[in-house]
Amino acid sequence: MPSLGSPLSFFRRRKASVQVQDSQAALVHQQQQQQVIQEQQPRRQQQQASATDRDAQAAREREMEQQGERIERERERLALRRETAQREQFTFTNQQQQQMWSQAPQQRQLSPPPPPREREPKRGPLSSQQTQQQSQSQGSGGHKPSPTGRPAYPWSARRLAIQPVSPLRRQPGPPVQSPSPFPRYGHSLPLTSTNNGELFLFGGLVKEQITNDLYSFSTRDHSVALIETKGAAPPPRVGHASALIGSVLIVWGGDTKTSPSESRDDALYFLNLGTMDWTRVSTPGRAPAG
């Protein structure tokens, strides 16, 4: 019968076999954990990257909101500065006009009467050189030359005669007196007059209020009257421009915004001076700045 050895050696071999199996099982378990970690690592990196992108997007949105708030505050500050400058300019102009009107009667009373004109002696026939000089002086507009040889254009003051309101239709009762157009700032006045010598003043700033009223000035009798109109009249504005073409008054541009949220009116407005009817004209394309 073969010898199986001592029981001690058998248990030793059994223990060594169990230790080898445990080592192999631990090695397999460690490899499986490493494999799981390697499979989960890209997912974790992707989650971290998406979290970083979300934080960056939120930071960019916060920065854009702060920048928008800064721009809005700057716009409000510029609008307040412009309004303050307009008020100061209006107040300064008002004070100058009041001072001018208060000093005008005193200057007329204190100014001495003009000296009597002396009779010019009779002259003989003019020479050719004198005739040429006289024709040149008449061609320059008929103004007498000053001592320096240049034509003189003296200043003169005239008080305006305020006439009643010019209504579209005759109404019963006494006429309504026109309010004085002055003091006024930022209005428009065409460079040319009508054939009857009329100039038309439109809009402007009156007592810190933007208006769209229309006045007619007569250069013949120095009178002024408020004109009633109809149709699509331009909204109140300041700093605009106007031109007179034939019997049509054209108004365009200026500041028509009463609040920062409103849009600027870029339309053309035509006034038929025969019917006193306004017409709003929309033009295609990009409007000029101003």
mmCIF file of C-alpha atoms in Angstrom:
data_model
loop_
_atom_site.group_PDB
_atom_site.id
_atom_site.type_symbol
_atom_site.label_atom_id
_atom_site.label_comp_id
_atom_site.label_asym_id
_atom_site.label_seq_id
_atom_site.Cartn_x
_atom_site.Cartn_y
_atom_site.Cartn_z
ATOM 1 C CA MET A 1 0.000 0.000 0.000
ATOM 2 C CA PRO A 2 1.520 3.419 -0.941
ATOM 3 C CA SER A 3 2.469 5.904 1.689
ATOM 4 C CA LEU A 4 0.373 9.058 1.768
ATOM 5 C CA GLY A 5 2.837 10.961 3.926
ATOM 6 C CA SER A 6 2.231 12.532 7.289
ATOM 7 C CA PRO A 7 -0.946 14.495 8.065
ATOM 8 C CA LEU A 8 1.152 17.621 8.660
ATOM 9 C CA SER A 9 2.479 17.667 5.119
ATOM 10 C CA PHE A 10 -1.015 17.157 3.752
ATOM 11 C CA PHE A 11 -2.386 20.160 5.612
ATOM 12 C CA ARG A 12 0.582 22.225 4.483
ATOM 13 C CA ARG A 13 -0.084 21.419 0.849
ATOM 14 C CA ARG A 14 -3.773 22.154 1.372
ATOM 15 C CA LYS A 15 -3.014 25.536 2.915
ATOM 16 C CA ALA A 16 -0.631 26.459 0.111
ATOM 17 C CA SER A 17 -3.273 25.545 -2.468
ATOM 18 C CA VAL A 18 -5.876 27.713 -0.708
ATOM 19 C CA GLN A 19 -3.457 30.651 -0.539
ATOM 20 C CA VAL A 20 -2.777 30.368 -4.277
ATOM 21 C CA GLN A 21 -6.511 30.353 -5.016
ATOM 22 C CA ASP A 22 -7.065 33.374 -2.759
ATOM 23 C CA SER A 23 -4.242 35.243 -4.476
ATOM 24 C CA GLN A 24 -5.677 34.477 -7.901
ATOM 25 C CA ALA A 25 -9.170 35.557 -6.771
ATOM 26 C CA ALA A 26 -7.791 38.823 -5.335
ATOM 27 C CA LEU A 27 -5.885 39.451 -8.568
ATOM 28 C CA VAL A 28 -9.021 38.862 -10.648
ATOM 29 C CA HIS A 29 -11.049 41.157 -8.366
ATOM 30 C CA GLN A 30 -8.420 43.894 -8.629
ATOM 31 C CA GLN A 31 -8.401 43.631 -12.447
ATOM 32 C CA GLN A 32 -12.197 43.896 -12.520
ATOM 33 C CA GLN A 33 -12.131 47.024 -10.348
ATOM 34 C CA GLN A 34 -9.520 48.650 -12.585
ATOM 35 C CA GLN A 35 -11.630 47.832 -15.632
ATOM 36 C CA VAL A 36 -14.724 49.380 -14.030
ATOM 37 C CA ILE A 37 -12.732 52.495 -13.090
ATOM 38 C CA GLN A 38 -11.398 52.826 -16.636
ATOM 39 C CA GLU A 39 -14.916 52.496 -18.033
ATOM 40 C CA GLN A 40 -16.304 55.136 -15.631
ATOM 41 C CA GLN A 41 -13.447 57.641 -16.084
ATOM 42 C CA PRO A 42 -14.600 59.064 -19.497
ATOM 43 C CA ARG A 43 -18.111 59.513 -18.132
ATOM 44 C CA ARG A 44 -16.810 61.402 -15.106
ATOM 45 C CA GLN A 45 -14.612 63.571 -17.307
ATOM 46 C CA GLN A 46 -17.599 64.344 -19.547
ATOM 47 C CA GLN A 47 -19.711 65.252 -16.526
ATOM 48 C CA GLN A 48 -16.972 67.536 -15.208
ATOM 49 C CA ALA A 49 -16.579 69.169 -18.620
ATOM 50 C CA SER A 50 -20.338 69.792 -18.940
ATOM 51 C CA ALA A 51 -20.410 71.275 -15.432
ATOM 52 C CA THR A 52 -17.491 73.546 -16.361
ATOM 53 C CA ASP A 53 -19.295 74.635 -19.559
ATOM 54 C CA ARG A 54 -22.448 75.401 -17.602
ATOM 55 C CA ASP A 55 -20.484 77.518 -15.140
ATOM 56 C CA ALA A 56 -18.757 79.368 -17.987
ATOM 57 C CA GLN A 57 -22.095 79.996 -19.760
ATOM 58 C CA ALA A 58 -23.641 81.295 -16.567
ATOM 59 C CA ALA A 59 -20.626 83.568 -16.032
ATOM 60 C CA ARG A 60 -20.936 84.915 -19.589
ATOM 61 C CA GLU A 61 -24.651 85.582 -19.124
ATOM 62 C CA ARG A 62 -24.000 87.431 -15.855
ATOM 63 C CA GLU A 63 -21.308 89.511 -17.565
ATOM 64 C CA MET A 64 -23.647 90.381 -20.451
ATOM 65 C CA GLU A 65 -26.377 91.414 -18.031
ATOM 66 C CA GLN A 66 -23.942 93.627 -16.121
ATOM 67 C CA GLN A 67 -22.701 95.165 -19.377
ATOM 68 C CA GLY A 68 -26.297 95.863 -20.465
ATOM 69 C CA GLU A 69 -26.998 97.550 -17.142
ATOM 70 C CA ARG A 70 -23.865 99.695 -17.510
ATOM 71 C CA ILE A 71 -24.888 100.737 -21.039
ATOM 72 C CA GLU A 72 -28.411 101.621 -19.878
ATOM 73 C CA ARG A 73 -27.039 103.720 -17.000
ATOM 74 C CA GLU A 74 -24.696 105.507 -19.425
ATOM 75 C CA ARG A 75 -27.602 106.273 -21.771
ATOM 76 C CA GLU A 76 -29.664 107.677 -18.932
ATOM 77 C CA ARG A 77 -26.724 109.804 -17.807
ATOM 78 C CA LEU A 78 -26.179 111.187 -21.321
ATOM 79 C CA ALA A 79 -29.901 111.908 -21.737
ATOM 80 C CA LEU A 80 -29.946 113.760 -18.412
ATOM 81 C CA ARG A 81 -26.847 115.739 -19.390
ATOM 82 C CA ARG A 82 -28.385 116.696 -22.747
ATOM 83 C CA GLU A 83 -31.644 117.758 -21.106
ATOM 84 C CA THR A 84 -29.742 119.829 -18.540
ATOM 85 C CA ALA A 85 -27.702 121.521 -21.300
ATOM 86 C CA GLN A 86 -30.888 122.337 -23.245
ATOM 87 C CA ARG A 87 -32.491 123.839 -20.161
ATOM 88 C CA GLU A 88 -29.404 125.938 -19.394
ATOM 89 C CA GLN A 89 -29.249 127.134 -23.008
ATOM 90 C CA PHE A 90 -32.955 127.957 -22.982
ATOM 91 C CA THR A 91 -32.620 129.882 -19.699
ATOM 92 C CA PHE A 92 -29.590 131.796 -20.996
ATOM 93 C CA THR A 93 -31.376 132.689 -24.253
ATOM 94 C CA ASN A 94 -34.481 133.750 -22.355
ATOM 95 C CA GLN A 95 -32.440 136.037 -20.109
ATOM 96 C CA GLN A 96 -30.668 137.585 -23.095
ATOM 97 C CA GLN A 97 -33.937 138.238 -24.927
ATOM 98 C CA GLN A 98 -35.573 139.728 -21.842
ATOM 99 C CA GLN A 99 -32.560 141.961 -21.297
ATOM 100 C CA MET A 100 -32.607 143.027 -24.959
ATOM 101 C CA TRP A 101 -36.328 143.875 -24.882
ATOM 102 C CA SER A 102 -35.962 145.743 -21.584
ATOM 103 C CA GLN A 103 -33.052 147.828 -22.914
ATOM 104 C CA ALA A 104 -34.561 148.537 -26.355
ATOM 105 C CA PRO A 105 -37.090 151.244 -25.199
ATOM 106 C CA GLN A 106 -34.409 152.978 -23.098
ATOM 107 C CA GLN A 107 -32.012 153.048 -26.022
ATOM 108 C CA ARG A 108 -34.684 154.551 -28.281
ATOM 109 C CA GLN A 109 -35.466 157.238 -25.677
ATOM 110 C CA LEU A 110 -31.819 158.087 -24.980
ATOM 111 C CA SER A 111 -30.692 158.101 -28.597
ATOM 112 C CA PRO A 112 -30.394 161.680 -29.935
ATOM 113 C CA PRO A 113 -32.458 162.700 -32.946
ATOM 114 C CA PRO A 114 -30.713 162.445 -36.285
ATOM 115 C CA PRO A 115 -29.069 165.664 -37.492
ATOM 116 C CA PRO A 116 -30.828 167.534 -40.280
ATOM 117 C CA ARG A 117 -29.666 166.652 -43.731
ATOM 118 C CA GLU A 118 -27.758 169.326 -45.560
ATOM 119 C CA ARG A 119 -28.633 170.197 -49.070
ATOM 120 C CA GLU A 120 -26.159 168.885 -51.530
ATOM 121 C CA PRO A 121 -24.706 171.484 -53.884
ATOM 122 C CA LYS A 122 -25.555 171.264 -57.500
ATOM 123 C CA ARG A 123 -23.043 169.285 -59.448
ATOM 124 C CA GLY A 124 -21.983 169.680 -63.003
ATOM 125 C CA PRO A 125 -21.855 166.921 -65.581
ATOM 126 C CA LEU A 126 -20.074 163.784 -64.330
ATOM 127 C CA SER A 127 -16.893 162.560 -65.870
ATOM 128 C CA SER A 128 -16.537 159.045 -67.236
ATOM 129 C CA GLN A 129 -14.644 157.885 -64.102
ATOM 130 C CA GLN A 130 -17.293 159.311 -61.754
ATOM 131 C CA THR A 131 -20.049 157.693 -63.802
ATOM 132 C CA GLN A 132 -18.302 154.308 -63.545
ATOM 133 C CA GLN A 133 -17.912 154.656 -59.747
ATOM 134 C CA GLN A 134 -21.581 155.597 -59.390
ATOM 135 C CA SER A 135 -22.699 152.577 -61.428
ATOM 136 C CA GLN A 136 -20.526 150.271 -59.290
ATOM 137 C CA SER A 137 -22.028 151.668 -56.072
ATOM 138 C CA GLN A 138 -25.557 151.161 -57.448
ATOM 139 C CA GLY A 139 -24.707 147.575 -58.495
ATOM 140 C CA SER A 140 -23.588 146.745 -54.957
ATOM 141 C CA GLY A 141 -27.181 147.098 -53.662
ATOM 142 C CA GLY A 142 -27.578 150.850 -53.264
ATOM 143 C CA HIS A 143 -26.005 150.957 -49.737
ATOM 144 C CA LYS A 144 -23.884 153.960 -48.912
ATOM 145 C CA PRO A 145 -20.238 153.023 -48.374
ATOM 146 C CA SER A 146 -18.756 153.394 -44.912
ATOM 147 C CA PRO A 147 -15.594 155.474 -44.238
ATOM 148 C CA THR A 148 -13.553 152.298 -44.728
ATOM 149 C CA GLY A 149 -14.947 151.862 -48.250
ATOM 150 C CA ARG A 150 -17.199 148.873 -47.392
ATOM 151 C CA PRO A 151 -21.032 148.980 -47.639
ATOM 152 C CA ALA A 152 -22.742 149.668 -44.281
ATOM 153 C CA TYR A 153 -25.663 147.528 -43.039
ATOM 154 C CA PRO A 154 -27.005 149.256 -39.899
ATOM 155 C CA TRP A 155 -28.902 147.273 -37.229
ATOM 156 C CA SER A 156 -32.417 148.336 -36.271
ATOM 157 C CA ALA A 157 -34.976 147.120 -33.714
ATOM 158 C CA ARG A 158 -38.632 146.569 -34.544
ATOM 159 C CA ARG A 159 -41.398 145.596 -32.123
ATOM 160 C CA LEU A 160 -43.579 142.753 -33.403
ATOM 161 C CA ALA A 161 -47.311 143.339 -33.755
ATOM 162 C CA ILE A 162 -49.046 140.185 -32.459
ATOM 163 C CA GLN A 163 -52.171 139.489 -34.513
ATOM 164 C CA PRO A 164 -55.188 137.262 -33.669
ATOM 165 C CA VAL A 165 -55.083 133.543 -34.379
ATOM 166 C CA SER A 166 -55.608 132.711 -38.060
ATOM 167 C CA PRO A 167 -58.379 130.029 -37.937
ATOM 168 C CA LEU A 168 -59.196 127.555 -40.678
ATOM 169 C CA ARG A 169 -62.844 128.596 -40.600
ATOM 170 C CA ARG A 170 -64.493 131.792 -39.475
ATOM 171 C CA GLN A 171 -66.104 131.443 -36.067
ATOM 172 C CA PRO A 172 -68.621 133.719 -34.386
ATOM 173 C CA GLY A 173 -67.450 135.952 -31.605
ATOM 174 C CA PRO A 174 -64.403 138.148 -31.115
ATOM 175 C CA PRO A 175 -61.063 136.939 -32.515
ATOM 176 C CA VAL A 176 -58.665 135.114 -30.182
ATOM 177 C CA GLN A 177 -55.350 136.846 -29.606
ATOM 178 C CA SER A 178 -52.261 134.818 -30.535
ATOM 179 C CA PRO A 179 -49.808 134.012 -27.738
ATOM 180 C CA SER A 180 -46.337 135.439 -28.108
ATOM 181 C CA PRO A 181 -43.977 133.036 -29.903
ATOM 182 C CA PHE A 182 -41.020 134.105 -27.784
ATOM 183 C CA PRO A 183 -38.947 133.127 -25.885
ATOM 184 C CA ARG A 184 -38.323 129.929 -27.849
ATOM 185 C CA TYR A 185 -35.358 127.603 -28.428
ATOM 186 C CA GLY A 186 -34.568 124.936 -31.047
ATOM 187 C CA HIS A 187 -37.262 125.974 -33.545
ATOM 188 C CA SER A 188 -36.987 126.037 -37.341
ATOM 189 C CA LEU A 189 -37.307 128.984 -39.727
ATOM 190 C CA PRO A 190 -36.769 128.686 -43.515
ATOM 191 C CA LEU A 191 -34.111 130.823 -45.167
ATOM 192 C CA THR A 192 -36.548 132.099 -47.794
ATOM 193 C CA SER A 193 -39.948 133.760 -47.560
ATOM 194 C CA THR A 194 -43.068 133.512 -49.685
ATOM 195 C CA ASN A 195 -43.952 135.985 -52.415
ATOM 196 C CA ASN A 196 -45.999 137.902 -49.830
ATOM 197 C CA GLY A 197 -42.962 138.209 -47.538
ATOM 198 C CA GLU A 198 -44.085 135.607 -44.973
ATOM 199 C CA LEU A 199 -41.775 133.433 -42.869
ATOM 200 C CA PHE A 200 -43.033 130.348 -41.016
ATOM 201 C CA LEU A 201 -41.715 129.326 -37.580
ATOM 202 C CA PHE A 202 -42.413 125.772 -36.439
ATOM 203 C CA GLY A 203 -41.936 123.878 -33.163
ATOM 204 C CA GLY A 204 -39.167 124.316 -30.627
ATOM 205 C CA LEU A 205 -38.853 124.415 -26.846
ATOM 206 C CA VAL A 206 -41.120 126.873 -24.990
ATOM 207 C CA LYS A 207 -40.970 127.024 -21.190
ATOM 208 C CA GLU A 208 -39.391 123.523 -21.007
ATOM 209 C CA GLN A 209 -42.221 122.164 -23.181
ATOM 210 C CA ILE A 210 -41.632 120.825 -26.717
ATOM 211 C CA THR A 211 -44.237 122.208 -29.133
ATOM 212 C CA ASN A 212 -45.450 121.723 -32.704
ATOM 213 C CA ASP A 213 -47.196 125.071 -33.215
ATOM 214 C CA LEU A 214 -46.868 127.154 -36.403
ATOM 215 C CA TYR A 215 -46.423 130.943 -36.573
ATOM 216 C CA SER A 216 -46.463 133.247 -39.577
ATOM 217 C CA PHE A 217 -44.170 136.307 -39.664
ATOM 218 C CA SER A 218 -44.816 139.155 -42.065
ATOM 219 C CA THR A 219 -41.637 140.937 -43.115
ATOM 220 C CA ARG A 220 -43.703 143.826 -44.526
ATOM 221 C CA ASP A 221 -45.540 145.053 -41.417
ATOM 222 C CA HIS A 222 -43.520 143.097 -38.776
ATOM 223 C CA SER A 223 -46.566 141.194 -37.520
ATOM 224 C CA VAL A 224 -46.878 137.639 -36.213
ATOM 225 C CA ALA A 225 -49.871 135.311 -35.847
ATOM 226 C CA LEU A 226 -50.528 131.723 -34.741
ATOM 227 C CA ILE A 227 -51.733 129.548 -37.650
ATOM 228 C CA GLU A 228 -54.281 126.770 -37.276
ATOM 229 C CA THR A 229 -53.618 123.722 -39.456
ATOM 230 C CA LYS A 230 -55.198 120.344 -40.159
ATOM 231 C CA GLY A 231 -54.127 116.904 -41.322
ATOM 232 C CA ALA A 232 -51.212 114.701 -40.138
ATOM 233 C CA ALA A 233 -49.209 117.389 -38.345
ATOM 234 C CA PRO A 234 -45.641 116.609 -37.205
ATOM 235 C CA PRO A 235 -45.339 115.652 -33.529
ATOM 236 C CA PRO A 236 -43.599 118.083 -31.155
ATOM 237 C CA ARG A 237 -39.867 118.358 -31.826
ATOM 238 C CA VAL A 238 -36.778 120.472 -31.163
ATOM 239 C CA GLY A 239 -33.585 120.996 -33.173
ATOM 240 C CA HIS A 240 -35.225 120.165 -36.518
ATOM 241 C CA ALA A 241 -35.041 121.852 -39.947
ATOM 242 C CA SER A 242 -37.546 123.291 -42.414
ATOM 243 C CA ALA A 243 -37.491 124.569 -45.988
ATOM 244 C CA LEU A 244 -39.918 126.499 -48.176
ATOM 245 C CA ILE A 245 -40.391 125.300 -51.766
ATOM 246 C CA GLY A 246 -43.007 127.316 -53.616
ATOM 247 C CA SER A 247 -46.234 127.009 -51.621
ATOM 248 C CA VAL A 248 -45.086 123.957 -49.599
ATOM 249 C CA LEU A 249 -43.377 124.021 -46.202
ATOM 250 C CA ILE A 250 -41.181 120.953 -45.540
ATOM 251 C CA VAL A 251 -40.337 119.874 -41.960
ATOM 252 C CA TRP A 252 -37.934 117.054 -41.105
ATOM 253 C CA GLY A 253 -35.660 115.713 -38.364
ATOM 254 C CA GLY A 254 -34.992 116.934 -34.865
ATOM 255 C CA ASP A 255 -35.428 115.319 -31.469
ATOM 256 C CA THR A 256 -38.941 113.877 -31.121
ATOM 257 C CA LYS A 257 -38.253 111.433 -28.253
ATOM 258 C CA THR A 258 -39.897 112.252 -24.914
ATOM 259 C CA SER A 259 -38.481 109.094 -23.280
ATOM 260 C CA PRO A 260 -35.508 106.773 -24.035
ATOM 261 C CA SER A 261 -37.855 103.937 -24.996
ATOM 262 C CA GLU A 262 -39.498 105.868 -27.854
ATOM 263 C CA SER A 263 -38.235 105.740 -31.433
ATOM 264 C CA ARG A 264 -37.263 108.806 -33.455
ATOM 265 C CA ASP A 265 -39.632 110.154 -36.115
ATOM 266 C CA ASP A 266 -37.760 110.166 -39.466
ATOM 267 C CA ALA A 267 -40.726 111.008 -41.720
ATOM 268 C CA LEU A 268 -41.066 114.043 -43.994
ATOM 269 C CA TYR A 269 -43.970 116.428 -43.441
ATOM 270 C CA PHE A 270 -45.382 118.701 -46.171
ATOM 271 C CA LEU A 271 -47.677 121.661 -45.409
ATOM 272 C CA ASN A 272 -49.791 123.045 -48.241
ATOM 273 C CA LEU A 273 -49.813 126.788 -47.504
ATOM 274 C CA GLY A 274 -52.958 127.221 -49.605
ATOM 275 C CA THR A 275 -55.116 124.779 -47.622
ATOM 276 C CA MET A 276 -52.984 124.564 -44.440
ATOM 277 C CA ASP A 277 -53.180 120.779 -44.655
ATOM 278 C CA TRP A 278 -50.294 118.605 -43.377
ATOM 279 C CA THR A 279 -49.232 115.417 -45.183
ATOM 280 C CA ARG A 280 -46.889 112.771 -43.757
ATOM 281 C CA VAL A 281 -44.589 111.285 -46.406
ATOM 282 C CA SER A 282 -42.784 107.990 -45.753
ATOM 283 C CA THR A 283 -39.541 107.572 -47.692
ATOM 284 C CA PRO A 284 -37.906 104.216 -48.510
ATOM 285 C CA GLY A 285 -34.295 103.406 -47.683
ATOM 286 C CA ARG A 286 -32.072 104.447 -44.840
ATOM 287 C CA ALA A 287 -32.780 107.901 -43.450
ATOM 288 C CA PRO A 288 -29.912 110.378 -42.896
ATOM 289 C CA ALA A 289 -28.565 110.655 -39.368
ATOM 290 C CA GLY A 290 -29.662 113.659 -37.365
#
